[in-house]
C-alpha positions in Angstrom: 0.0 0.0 0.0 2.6 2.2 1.0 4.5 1.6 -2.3 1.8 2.2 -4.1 1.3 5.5 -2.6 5.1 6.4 -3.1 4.1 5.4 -7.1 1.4 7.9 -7.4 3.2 10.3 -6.0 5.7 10.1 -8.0 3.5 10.1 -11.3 1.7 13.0 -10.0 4.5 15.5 -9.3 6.5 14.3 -13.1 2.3 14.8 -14.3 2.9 18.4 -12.7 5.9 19.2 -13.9 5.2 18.2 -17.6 2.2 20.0 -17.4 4.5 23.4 -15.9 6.3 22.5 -19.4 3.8 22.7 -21.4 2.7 26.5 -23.4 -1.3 27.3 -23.6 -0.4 25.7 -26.8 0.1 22.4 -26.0 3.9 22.9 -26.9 7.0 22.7 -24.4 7.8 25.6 -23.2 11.0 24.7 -21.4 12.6 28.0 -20.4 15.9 28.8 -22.6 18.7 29.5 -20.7 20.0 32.5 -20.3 23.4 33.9 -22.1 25.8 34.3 -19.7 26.1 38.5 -19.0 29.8 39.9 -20.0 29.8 43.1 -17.6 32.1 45.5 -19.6 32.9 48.8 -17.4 33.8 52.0 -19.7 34.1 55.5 -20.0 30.6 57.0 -20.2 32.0 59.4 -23.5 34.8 57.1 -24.4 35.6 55.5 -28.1 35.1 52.4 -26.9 31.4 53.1 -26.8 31.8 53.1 -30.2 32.2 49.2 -30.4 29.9 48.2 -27.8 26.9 50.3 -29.0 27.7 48.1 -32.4 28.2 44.5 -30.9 24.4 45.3 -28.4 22.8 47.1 -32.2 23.8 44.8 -34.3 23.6 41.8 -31.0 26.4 40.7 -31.8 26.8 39.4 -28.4 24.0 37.3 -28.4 25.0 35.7 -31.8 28.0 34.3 -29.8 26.3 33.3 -26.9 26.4 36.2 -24.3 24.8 39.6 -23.0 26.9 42.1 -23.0 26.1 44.3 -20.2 27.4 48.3 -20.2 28.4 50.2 -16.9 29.5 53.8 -17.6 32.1 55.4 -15.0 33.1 59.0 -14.8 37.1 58.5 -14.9 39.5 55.7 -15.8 41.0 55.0 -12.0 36.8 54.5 -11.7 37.1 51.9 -13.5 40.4 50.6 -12.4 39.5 50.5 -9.1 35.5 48.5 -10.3 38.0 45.7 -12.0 40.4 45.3 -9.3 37.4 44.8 -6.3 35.7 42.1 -8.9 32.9 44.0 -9.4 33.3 44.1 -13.2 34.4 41.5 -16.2 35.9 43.5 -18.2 37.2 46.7 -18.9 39.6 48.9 -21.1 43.1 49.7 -20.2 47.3 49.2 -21.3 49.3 46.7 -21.2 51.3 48.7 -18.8 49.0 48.8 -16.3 48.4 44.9 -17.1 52.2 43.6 -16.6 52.4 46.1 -13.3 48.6 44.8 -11.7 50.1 40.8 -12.5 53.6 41.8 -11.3 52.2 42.9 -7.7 50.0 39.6 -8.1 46.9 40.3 -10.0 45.9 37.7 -12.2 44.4 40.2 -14.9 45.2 39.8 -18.8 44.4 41.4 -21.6 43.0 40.8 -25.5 44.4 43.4 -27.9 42.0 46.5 -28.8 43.5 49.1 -30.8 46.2 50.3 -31.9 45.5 53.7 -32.5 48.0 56.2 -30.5 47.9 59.7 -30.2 50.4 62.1 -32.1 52.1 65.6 -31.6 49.6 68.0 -33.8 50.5 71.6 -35.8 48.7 73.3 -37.8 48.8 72.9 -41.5 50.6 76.5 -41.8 52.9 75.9 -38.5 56.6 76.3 -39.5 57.0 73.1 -37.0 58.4 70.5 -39.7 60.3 68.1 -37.3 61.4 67.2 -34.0 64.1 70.2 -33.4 61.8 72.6 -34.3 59.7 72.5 -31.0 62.7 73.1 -29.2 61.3 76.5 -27.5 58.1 76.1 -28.4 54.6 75.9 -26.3 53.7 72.0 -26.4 50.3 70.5 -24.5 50.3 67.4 -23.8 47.4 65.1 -22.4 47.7 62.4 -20.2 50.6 63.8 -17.5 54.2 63.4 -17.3 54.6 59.3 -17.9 52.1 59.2 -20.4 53.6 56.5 -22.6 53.1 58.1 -25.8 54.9 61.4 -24.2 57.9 58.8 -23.3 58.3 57.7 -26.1 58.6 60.7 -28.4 60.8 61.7 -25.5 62.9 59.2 -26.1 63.1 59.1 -30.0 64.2 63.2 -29.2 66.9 62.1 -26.7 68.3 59.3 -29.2 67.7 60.9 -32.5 68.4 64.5 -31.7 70.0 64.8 -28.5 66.8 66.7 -27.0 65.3 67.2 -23.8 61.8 68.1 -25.2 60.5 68.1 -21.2 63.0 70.9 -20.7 63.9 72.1 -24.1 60.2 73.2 -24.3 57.7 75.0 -22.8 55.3 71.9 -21.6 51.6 72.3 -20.3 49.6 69.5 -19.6 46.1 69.2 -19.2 42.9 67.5 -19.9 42.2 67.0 -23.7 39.4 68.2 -24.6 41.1 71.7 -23.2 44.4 71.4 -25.1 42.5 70.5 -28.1 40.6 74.3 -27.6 44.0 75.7 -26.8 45.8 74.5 -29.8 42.6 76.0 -32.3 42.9 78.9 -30.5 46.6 79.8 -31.1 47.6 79.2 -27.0 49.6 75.9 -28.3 52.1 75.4 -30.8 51.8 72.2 -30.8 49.2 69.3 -28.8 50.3 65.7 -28.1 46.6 64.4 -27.3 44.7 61.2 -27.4 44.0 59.3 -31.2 40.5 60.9 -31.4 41.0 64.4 -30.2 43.9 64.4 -33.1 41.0 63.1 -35.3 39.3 66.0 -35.2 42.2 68.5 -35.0 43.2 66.7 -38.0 39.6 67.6 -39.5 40.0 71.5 -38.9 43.2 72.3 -40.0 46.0 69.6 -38.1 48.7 67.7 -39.7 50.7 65.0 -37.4 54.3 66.0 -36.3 55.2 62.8 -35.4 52.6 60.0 -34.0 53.5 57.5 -31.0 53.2 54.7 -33.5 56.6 56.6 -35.6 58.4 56.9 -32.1 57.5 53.0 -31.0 58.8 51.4 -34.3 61.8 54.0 -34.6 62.4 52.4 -30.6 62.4 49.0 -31.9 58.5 47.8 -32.5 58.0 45.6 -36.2 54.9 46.9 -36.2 51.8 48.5 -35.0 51.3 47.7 -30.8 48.0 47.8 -29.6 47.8 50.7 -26.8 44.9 49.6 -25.5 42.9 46.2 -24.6 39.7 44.3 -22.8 41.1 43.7 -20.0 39.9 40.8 -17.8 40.9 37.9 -14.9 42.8 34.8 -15.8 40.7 33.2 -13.2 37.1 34.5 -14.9 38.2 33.4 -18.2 39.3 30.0 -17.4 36.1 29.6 -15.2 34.1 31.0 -18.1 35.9 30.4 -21.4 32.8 30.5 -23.6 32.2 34.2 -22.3 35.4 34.8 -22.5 36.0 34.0 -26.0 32.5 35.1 -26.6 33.3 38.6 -26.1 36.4 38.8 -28.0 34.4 37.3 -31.0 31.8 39.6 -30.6 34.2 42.9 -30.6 36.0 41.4 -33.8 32.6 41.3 -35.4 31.8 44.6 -34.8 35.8 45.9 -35.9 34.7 43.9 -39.2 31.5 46.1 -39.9 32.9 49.0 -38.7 36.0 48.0 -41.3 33.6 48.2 -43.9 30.5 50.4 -43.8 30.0 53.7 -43.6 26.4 53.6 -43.2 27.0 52.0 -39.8 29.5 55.0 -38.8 26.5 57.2 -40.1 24.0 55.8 -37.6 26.9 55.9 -35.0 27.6 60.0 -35.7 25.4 61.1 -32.5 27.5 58.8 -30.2 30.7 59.8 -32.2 29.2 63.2 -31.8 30.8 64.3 -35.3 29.9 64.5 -38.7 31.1 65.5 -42.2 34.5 65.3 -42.7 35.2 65.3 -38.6 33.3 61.9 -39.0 35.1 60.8 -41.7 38.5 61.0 -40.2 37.7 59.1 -37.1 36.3 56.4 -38.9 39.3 56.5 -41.0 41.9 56.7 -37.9 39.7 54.2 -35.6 39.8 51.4 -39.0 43.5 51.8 -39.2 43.9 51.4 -35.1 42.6 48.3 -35.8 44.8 45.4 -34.6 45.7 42.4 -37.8 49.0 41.3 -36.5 49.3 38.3 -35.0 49.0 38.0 -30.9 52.8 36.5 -30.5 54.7 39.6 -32.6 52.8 42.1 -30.6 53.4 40.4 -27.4 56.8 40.4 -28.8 56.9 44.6 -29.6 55.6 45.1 -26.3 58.2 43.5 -24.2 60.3 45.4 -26.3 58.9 48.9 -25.5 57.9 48.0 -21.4 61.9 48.0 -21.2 62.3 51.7 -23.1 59.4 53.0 -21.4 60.5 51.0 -17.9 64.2 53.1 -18.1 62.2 56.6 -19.2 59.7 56.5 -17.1 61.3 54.0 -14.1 59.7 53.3 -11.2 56.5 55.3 -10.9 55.5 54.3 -14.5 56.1 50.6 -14.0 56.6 49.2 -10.3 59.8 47.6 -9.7 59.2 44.9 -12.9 61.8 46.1 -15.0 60.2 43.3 -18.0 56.8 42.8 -18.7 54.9 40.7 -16.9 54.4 37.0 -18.6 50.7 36.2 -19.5 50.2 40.1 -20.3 48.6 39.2 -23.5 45.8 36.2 -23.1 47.2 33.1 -24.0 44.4 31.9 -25.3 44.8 33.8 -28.5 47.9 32.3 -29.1 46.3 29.0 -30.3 
């Protein structure tokens, strides 16, 4: 009797659950599981929005099997600081911060980005032809006094020429959006600022001096280094490789849209916050800051310019590591 009991229990509760399973329909309606959630922390007015208001557009992210979720932070140390407590996935930063966080025992690694750097920008009519000629000159530069893009022109001075730029020169530095007003204005001879803000001076009457990118491979970089990456945990991506690799997938199909139409960068403009031919040069500059070379070369470059930038900038730009950091670059892309 008992057993008996135990048996219609039994084919009541799976009788319940089918019928939980089943739609008004009469069809299973067994819940889908959900896509893991990829939550990417950014710059609320950064490029990078760029990418991620493609990839959630175009859902990219769900056509490789995650939800990308967006937090917007006011500053970059916000964001630093959100990554290093675990309370994001991902977020965007250099591989110098990278090697120095896993140097000090962070387990963080990074997948490549862009390679688009900033440059030194005159105007068209400036008199400023090369390197020598901004001895004396009034130069704004964003980003402070290690900026890496800063070192290294630094340095190509110091080896090339046999100049001091820091003290050869008349140096200001300041946020960009204000040394991009200063150098239209006239206040500036000349602006080293971040890729995009060159963009546009570029647009309104700019030519590039010299870039980062010339300094780097005149410094002993083969080729283009990406200056920034996604920047995420060893320990979340081995935990959640799928996601991991999901998201990586999901940027690389929106860099190959963005690679190739210009009505997507149209229907981007009011995010880009440009238009005409301001538009057309970041789209221009953000396609060739797109990274093709293979993970091991760049890796390679790196190393190379983490020792430059380790003896310009020493000790406050890189910790005590005087080489990168092994694992910098996610292994995983190696294969």
């Amino acid at each position: 009797m008992e057993g008996d009991i135990m048996n219609i229990s039994r084919r009541a509760l799976c009788g319940v659950a089918f019928l939980a399973a089943v739609s008004p329909l009469g069809l299973p309606a067994f819940a889908a599981p959900s896509a893991p959630k990829v939550r990417v922390g950014v710059l609320k007015f950064g490029t990078v929005n760029w990418e991620l208001d493609t990839i959630k557009h175009n859902k990219f992210d769900a056509a490789n099997g995650i939800e990308v979720e967006v937090v917007y932070f006011a500053g970059e140390d916000a964001t630093n600081v959100a990554m290093l407590a675990r309370d994001l996935d991902v977020i965007v930063s250099d591989w110098l911060w990278v090697s120095r966080q896993r140097s000090e025992g962070e387990d963080l690694t990074l997948a490549p980005y862009s390679t688009a750097v900033g440059a030194i920008m005159v105007k068209n009519e400036a008199p400023i032809r090369q390197i020598p000629d901004l001895i004396g000159k009034k130069i704004g530069v964003a980003g402070g006094s290690l900026d890496k893009s800063w070192l290294l022109i630094q340095g190509l001075a110091e080896r090339d020429h046999k100049i001091d730029l820091a003290k050869e020169s008349d140096v200001v530095f300041g946020a960009p959006p204000l040394l991009s007003e200063k150098a239209l204005s006239g206040e500036l001879d000349a602006v080293l600022n971040f890729w995009h803000f060159c963009a546009r001076l570029e647009a309104n009457g700019f030519r590039r001096l010299i870039g980062a990118d010339d300094a780097a491979k005149a410094l002993g970089a083969s080729g283009p280094v990406s200056a920034l990456g996604y920047v995420f945990r060893d320990k979340w991506a081995n935990e959640n490789p799928d996601a991991a690799m999901g998201f990586v997938k999901a940027s690389a199909d929106a860099k190959k849209l963005l690679a190739r139409s210009d009505d997507e960068w149209q229907r981007l403009a009011p995010i880009v916050r440009a238009e005409g031919r301001e538009l057309e040069v970041l789209r221009d500059r953000y396609r060739e800051g797109i990274p093709n070379r293979p993970l091991a070369e760049e890796e390679s470059d790196a190393a190379k310019l983490y020792e430059v930038l380790a003896q310009l900038g020493g000790e406050k730009l890189v910790g005590e590591a005087r080489q990168m950091a092994p694992g910098t670059f996610w292994a995983a892309l190696k294969t």
